[in-house]
Amino acid sequence: MNAQPKALFPGTFDPCTLGHVDIAERAARIFGTVIIAVSESSGPGTLLPVDVRVQLIAEATAHIAGATTVPFKGLTARYGAELGATVIVRGLRHGSDLNYEAPMAIANRAQEGGLETIFLLARADHTRISSSLVRDLYLHGGNIDPFVTEAVAAYLQSLKFPNTEQPA
């Protein structure tokens, strides 16, 4: 009998959302083992340092049997192959996500290890959630509670960014 495949779920998770948690839960049910790989790369739009992103997604997914969280840098496919992953898991909210993800899936399959990408469709109530939406709401004093775990909301509210209007 063959062992269940090991899935790699890569992303920046800046910050992690309820949509990310849902994809991790579903990937673990399907594949048994899911490695949540937090990209160390950060750009001008990155809000949180990688160690915080790793901590927050690890806490948000601690209840998932078979899930582990690690930081990574470099090529996703190479890192996944090094870890023994057999698939890459990505969540899709709508068609524009597929337009963005499909070329990466093709490129990842062409790399060493030939990892296939499996797409999981977002739950209907998560199709409007994105990390960039959460960042924008947060930085402008909006309510992020419906989109993130309590721990993520508490962490972000503990920070003091100049453009953030803290509720009274």
Backbone as a ProteinNet text record, in pm:
[ID]
protein_1_A
[PRIMARY]
MNAQPKALFPGTFDPCTLGHVDIAERAARIFGTVIIAVSESSGPGTLLPVDVRVQLIAEATAHIAGATTVPFKGLTARYGAELGATVIVRGLRHGSDLNYEAPMAIANRAQEGGLETIFLLARADHTRISSSLVRDLYLHGGNIDPFVTEAVAAYLQSLKFPNTEQPA
[TERTIARY]
84.5	0	88.4	58.6	135.7	94.4	191.5	163	90.6	14.6	-53.1	50	19.1	113.2	125.6	239.4	268.5	248.8	171.1	140.1	217.8	259.5	323.1	222.6	193.8	102.6	185.1	239.4	325.7	247.7	305	245.4	321	281.5	342	264.6	135	51.7	72.5	53.4	85.6	-37.3	-122.8	-124	-206.6	-204	-286.7	-433.5	-519.4	-662.3	-738.4	-867.6	-951.5	-953.7	-937.8	-929.3	-806.2	-693.5	-571.3	-590.9	-651.2	-673.6	-763.1	-867.9	-958.7	-887.2	-804.9	-730.7	-635.5	-567.9	-477.7	-554.7	-671.3	-753.6	-793.6	-840.8	-887.1	-771.8	-656.7	-539.7	-494.3	-496.5	-455.9	-551.7	-679.9	-776.4	-751.7	-715.7	-694.3	-559.8	-455.1	-319.5	-255.3	-316.9	-259.3	-155.2	-60.3	45.2	44.6	44.5	53.8	160.1	254.9	360.7	323.4	296.9	262.9	395.1	433.1	564	548.3	600.9	588.6	711	686.8	795.4	866.1	998.7	1078.9	1088.7	1058.5	1069.9	967.1	1010.5	919.9	945.5	840.7	851.6	804.7	789.4	747.8	607.8	524.2	388.8	376	486.2	480.2	462.8	366.5	335.9	415.5	423.1	479.8	610	704.6	827.9	797.2	883.8	858.3	839.5	915.9	901.6	763.2	706.2	571	468.7	487.3	395	395.5	514.9	525.6	451.9	475.9	412.4	260.4	208.1	63.6	-5.2	51.7	-13.1	3.8	116.3	135.3	31	6.8	-95.8	-234.7	-262.3	-394.2	-423	-317.7	-335.4	-290.6	-264.7	-216	-313.7	-441.1	-543.5	-548	-473.1	-479.8	-377.8	-427.1	-337.8	-263.4	-133.3	-52.3	-1.5	-31.2	13.9	136.6	235	351.8	374.6	441	467.9	617	670.6	813.5	834.3	942.2	978.3	1057.5	1054	1137.9	1173.1	1280.3	1315.4	1362.7	1357.7	1398.3	1279.4	1308.7	1204.8	1112.5	983.9	884.4	898.1	908.4	915.2	1039.9	1151.1	1275.5	1262.5	1208	1191.7	1095.9	986.9	891.1	953.4	1031.1	1097.8	1196.7	1269.3	1363.7	1292.7	1169.9	1093.3	1019.5	1024.5	953.9	807.3	768.4	629.8	604.5	482.2	445.4	350.6	290.3	201.1	216.9	181.8	169.7	20.7	-25.3	-166.1	-179.2	-275.4	-304.6	-455.9	-499.6	-641.3	-679.1	-798.1	-851.3	-981.9	-991.5	-1115	-1203.1	-1140.5	-1213.9	-1122.1	-1173.8	-1099.9	-968.5	-960.7	-835.1	-724.6	-761.1	-660.7	-604.3	-691.1	-643.6	-551.3	-585.5	-498.9	-360.7	-353	-226.1	-152.5	-225.7	-166	-124.9	-197.6	-170.6	-27.7	26.3	164.7	265.4	238.4	328.7	320	200.6	183.8	260.2	253.3	325.6	476.3	522.8	666.3	712.5	633	670.6	678.8	585.7	587.5	711.3	763.6	880	1012.1	1007.2	1128.5	1161.5	1276.8	1316.2	1203.3	1175.3	1070.4	934.6	913	788.1	662.9	664.6	549.3	425.2	316.5	187.2	126.8	47.9	-25.1	-171.5	-225.4	-365.7	-434.3	-542.2	-615.4	-739.2	-757.2	-877.3	-957.2	-1084.2	-1169.2	-1204.6	-1200.9	-1235.9	-1381.5	-1408.9	-1548.5	-1616.4	-1745.1	-1818.9	-1800.1	-1797.8	-1784.9	-1642	-1548	-1409.4	-1363.3	-1450.6	-1407.7	-1368.3	-1407.5	-1373	-1259.9	-1202.9	-1096.2	-960.8	-875	-736.9	-649.3	-523	-429.1	-418.7	-420.1	-408.1	-530.3	-648.9	-768.3	-755	-709.3	-692.5	-590.7	-478.5	-377.1	-436	-508.4	-565.5	-666.6	-755.6	-852.4	-781	-684.4	-610.9	-540.4	-469	-391.9	-479.7	-607.9	-699.6	-803.7	-776.5	-863.2	-993.1	-1002.8	-1124	-1131.7	-1245.1	-1270	-1220.5	-1118	-1062.2	-1113	-1187.4	-1231.1	-1301.4	-1385.9	-1453.7	-1361	-1237	-1150.4	-1030.1	-1002	-882	-917.4	-823.7	-844.4	-835.6	-885.1	-877.3	-732.5	-642	-500.8	-438.7	-471.7	-418.4	-473.8	-603.6	-663.6	-600.4	-581.6	-521.8	-378.3	-302	-163.8	-160.5	-238.8	-237.5	-283.9	-384.5	-432.7	-331	-237.4	-134.4	-24.5	-17.4	83.1	33.9	124.7	88.5	148.6	68.5	111	55.3	130.7	87.4	-45.3	-76.9	-200	-320.5	-298.3	-404.7	-483	-611.3	-698.9	-742.9	-697.5	-736.8	-873.7	-966.5	-1098.8	-1090.9	-1180.5	-1181.4	-1236.2
-118.8	0	124.3	217.8	341.6	438.8	511.2	614.5	730.1	805.3	922	1022.9	1094.4	1196.9	1310	1373.7	1488.2	1613.7	1708	1830.1	1948.8	2036.4	2162.7	2274.2	2354.2	2467.4	2594.8	2651.9	2769.5	2900	3003.8	3135.6	3234.8	3360.5	3461.8	3472.5	3446.4	3447.8	3577.9	3688.6	3821	3911	3890.8	3785.6	3667	3559.5	3443.6	3480.1	3421.4	3449.7	3320.9	3334.5	3216.6	3130.1	3191.7	3115.7	3026.1	3077.5	2996	2877	2902.5	2795.5	2688.4	2729.4	2633.8	2548	2608.1	2531.6	2433.6	2474.8	2385.1	2267.4	2294.5	2187.2	2085.7	2135	2046.4	1969.9	2034.9	1967.3	1854.6	1878.1	1774	1654.6	1681.8	1570.8	1488	1554.1	1484.1	1412.9	1481.7	1430.6	1373.2	1392.9	1339.6	1430.9	1473.3	1563.5	1688.1	1802.4	1928.4	2014.5	2059.2	2147.6	2288.4	2374.2	2512.6	2587.9	2629	2689.2	2840	2914.5	3059.9	3119.6	3187.2	3245.4	3355.8	3346.6	3449.8	3576.2	3564.7	3684.1	3786.5	3908.2	4016.1	4132.6	4198.7	4313.3	4437.9	4544.1	4671.1	4664.5	4571.9	4561.5	4465.9	4404.6	4307.8	4381.2	4337.4	4400.2	4338.3	4205.2	4135.4	4064.8	4058.6	3982.6	3833.1	3757.8	3615.7	3538.7	3568.3	3492.2	3510.6	3628.3	3653.7	3581.2	3585	3515.5	3365.5	3308.4	3165.7	3137.2	3218.5	3198.6	3205.3	3305.5	3323.8	3210.7	3165.8	3056	2924.4	2907.2	2785.2	2778.7	2890.7	2893.8	2870.9	2929.3	2916.9	2775.9	2698.8	2563.9	2455	2492.5	2396	2280.8	2302.4	2199.4	2097.4	2118.3	2032	1918.9	1796.7	1680.6	1670	1650.2	1634.7	1763.6	1878.2	2007	2055	2103.7	2168.6	2298.7	2392.3	2522.5	2549.2	2592.3	2620	2744.4	2818.7	2926.7	2866.8	2932.8	2887.6	3004.7	2985.9	3083.1	3004.3	3068.4	3002.1	2951.2	2859	2804.2	2710.9	2732.4	2650.8	2503.9	2473.7	2335	2266.1	2335.1	2276.1	2247	2343.1	2324.8	2208.3	2203.9	2094.3	1958.5	1948.7	1822.3	1783.9	1882.8	1855.9	1798.9	1842.7	1796.6	1665.3	1620	1496.5	1516.9	1640.9	1667.4	1608.7	1566	1511.9	1603.8	1698.6	1796	1932	2034.4	2170.4	2200.4	2254.9	2290.4	2440.9	2488.1	2630.9	2648.3	2755.2	2786.7	2882.7	2864.8	2954.6	3014.8	3146.4	3213.8	3243.5	3273.6	3310.9	3295.8	3326.6	3306.1	3379.8	3500	3573.5	3504	3431.5	3352.4	3243.4	3179.5	3075.9	3136	3253.4	3319.7	3346.7	3378	3404.1	3273.7	3173.5	3048.8	2951	2947.9	2848.1	2854.6	2972.4	2974.5	2925.2	2955.7	2907	2755.4	2700.4	2554.8	2486.6	2544.2	2488	2496.2	2610.3	2626.9	2531.6	2515.4	2424.9	2280.1	2240.3	2104.1	2081.2	2185	2172.6	2166.7	2192.6	2191.3	2050.2	2037.3	1909.6	1856.1	1729.5	1668.6	1670.2	1760.2	1764.1	1770.3	1852.5	1858	1911	1837.6	1882.2	1980.6	2072.6	2165.6	2125.1	2112.8	2080.4	2206.7	2244	2364.2	2325.6	2388.9	2371.9	2501.1	2489	2607.6	2655.9	2785.1	2845.9	2818.6	2809.4	2803.4	2932.8	2926	3042.8	3164	3141.5	3254.7	3306.4	3243.5	3289.8	3347.5	3354.4	3398.5	3546	3623.6	3767	3800	3697.3	3720.6	3709.1	3806.7	3799.5	3869.9	3832.3	3898.7	4047	4081.6	4223.4	4301.8	4241.5	4307.3	4329.1	4225.5	4237.1	4346.6	4347.7	4452.9	4591.3	4608.9	4739.7	4782.7	4692	4724.2	4760.2	4678.2	4701.6	4837.9	4866.4	4990.7	5115.4	5097.8	5211.5	5204.3	5120.8	5116	5041	4956.6	4878.9	4755.8	4691.5	4571.7	4448.5	4381.5	4261.9	4133.4	4144.3	4026.9	3919.1	3952.8	3846.9	3766.2	3810.9	3752	3675.6	3691.1	3631.1	3563.6	3482.9	3421.2	3529.1	3495.5	3590.2	3626.5	3527.5	3553.6	3651.1	3636.2	3727.7	3868.1	3877.9	4009.5	4073.8	3997	4051.3	4097.1	4017.9	4056.3	4187.2	4194.9	4316	4437.5	4419.5	4532.9	4576.8	4487.3	4524.8	4610.9	4612	4693.1	4836.1	4926.5	5067.4	5120.8	5119.6	5177.8	5318.4	5411.2	5551.4	5576	5500	5524.7	5450.8	5373.8	5292.9	5373.1	5377.2	5442.1	5334.9	5343.6	5245.1	5282.6	5183.8	5215.2	5259.4	5347.2	5399.5	5296.7
0	0	0	-87.4	-96.3	13.1	65.5	164.7	97.5	176.7	122	75.9	-30.9	-77.1	24.5	20	106.2	23	77.5	4.1	59.9	-29.5	5.9	-21.5	79.5	65.1	86.2	-23.5	-11.8	-19.8	38.7	28.5	113.5	104.1	191.1	322	319.8	439.7	518.9	450.2	505.6	514.5	613.9	714.8	668.2	747.2	713.8	738.5	657.9	665.5	695	717.9	737.5	611.9	495.5	370.8	368	414.5	421.7	515.2	629	726.9	666.2	597.1	534	430	346.8	245.8	313.8	420.7	493.6	554.2	612	670.3	564.2	452.5	345.8	282.3	266.2	209.8	302	432.7	528	523.9	507.1	496.5	371	262.9	136.1	132.5	176.9	157.9	284.4	399.9	522.6	583.3	503.7	549.9	462.4	527.6	453.9	521.2	441.1	488	443.4	539.1	510.1	504.2	384.4	360	341.3	436.4	437.1	368.3	257.7	180	257.8	262.3	328.8	245.2	116.7	33.3	77.6	78.8	115.9	23.3	-8.7	-98	-27.4	-103.3	-43.6	18.6	-26.1	27.4	144.1	188	297.1	429.2	506.1	633.7	748.6	751.5	867.1	832	926.1	902.2	897.5	832.7	810.4	939.9	1043.8	1168.4	1229.5	1217.7	1267.8	1181.2	1049.3	959.5	987.7	1009.8	1042.5	1173	1273.3	1404.1	1393.4	1324	1316	1240.8	1128.6	1055.7	1130.3	1199.9	1280.3	1391.1	1457.7	1562.2	1504.2	1389.1	1327.6	1278.4	1252	1198.5	1295.5	1420.6	1520.4	1541.7	1517.5	1536.4	1423	1317.5	1199.3	1212.2	1223.7	1229.2	1096.7	1103.8	983.1	923.3	986	931.9	1007.5	932.1	990.1	915.1	980.7	919.2	922.7	808.8	797.7	710.7	736.1	643.5	527.2	412	301.1	211.9	134.9	31.4	-89.2	-201.6	-323.8	-403	-493.9	-580.8	-503.8	-518.2	-448.9	-485.8	-613.4	-658.3	-603.9	-603.9	-552.4	-403.4	-329.4	-185.8	-157.7	-230.2	-212.3	-238.8	-345.1	-377.5	-267.8	-213.9	-105	17.7	41.5	157.1	130.3	6.4	-27.7	-61	-87.5	-126.8	-265.2	-286.9	-417.4	-492.6	-421.4	-485.3	-418.7	-493.2	-441.3	-435.8	-325.8	-310.5	-314.1	-391.4	-397.9	-391.7	-328.3	-322.5	-433.8	-485.9	-589.3	-540.9	-549.7	-511.3	-631.7	-744.9	-865.3	-985.9	-1102.6	-1227.2	-1236.4	-1180.8	-1189.9	-1110.5	-1003.5	-932	-1022.9	-1099.7	-1192.6	-1297.5	-1348.5	-1446.1	-1389	-1261.7	-1194.5	-1162.7	-1116.2	-1067.3	-1178	-1288.9	-1393.4	-1447.1	-1482.2	-1530.8	-1425.9	-1298.3	-1193.3	-1181.3	-1194.9	-1188	-1300.9	-1418.7	-1533.9	-1510.7	-1461	-1433.6	-1323.4	-1219.2	-1111	-1158.7	-1244.5	-1298.2	-1384.4	-1448.6	-1536.5	-1458.5	-1327.3	-1246	-1199.5	-1132.9	-1075.4	-988.4	-1000.1	-919.9	-986.9	-1080.9	-1156.4	-1071.1	-966.5	-876.9	-948.2	-933.6	-985.1	-886.9	-937.6	-852.3	-852	-732	-712.3	-662.3	-728.3	-689.2	-609.7	-496.4	-416	-422.8	-457.4	-465	-325.5	-307.5	-179.5	-147.1	-18.6	25.8	-17.3	-41.6	-89.6	1.5	133.5	225.3	237.3	166.9	169.5	36.1	-61.3	-194.6	-200.5	-103.8	-103.3	-6.5	57	154.1	85	109.8	63.4	166	168.8	259.3	227.2	98.5	62	109.1	104.3	156.9	307.2	378.1	523.3	556.5	484.7	509.1	487.6	378	347	452.9	489.6	595	724.7	761.2	885.6	885.2	778.5	772.2	770.4	737.4	734.7	845.9	947.1	1063.8	1045.5	941.7	918.5	1007.5	1004.2	1083.6	1007.9	1060.7	996.7	1060.4	1169.6	1244.9	1162.2	1064.5	988.9	896.3	879.7	778.7	832.9	962.4	1021.7	1153.9	1204.9	1336	1444.3	1562.5	1674.3	1705.2	1696.6	1727.4	1627.6	1500.4	1399.3	1423.3	1447.4	1473.4	1596.1	1702.6	1824.9	1800	1725.3	1697.6	1618.2	1513.4	1430.9	1511.1	1593.8	1673.2	1777.8	1814	1910.9	1848.9	1716.3	1646.9	1635.3	1622.7	1608	1478.6	1373.4	1247.6	1238.6	1182	1181.5	1110.9	1006.8	932.9	990.6	1096.2	1151.6	1253.8	1232.6	1330	1427.4	1551.1	1652.7	1704.8	1712.1	1765.2	1912	1949.7	2088.6	2184.7
[MASK]
++++++++++++++++++++++++++++++++++++++++++++++++++++++++++++++++++++++++++++++++++++++++++++++++++++++++++++++++++++++++++++++++++++++++++++++++++++++++++++++++++++++++

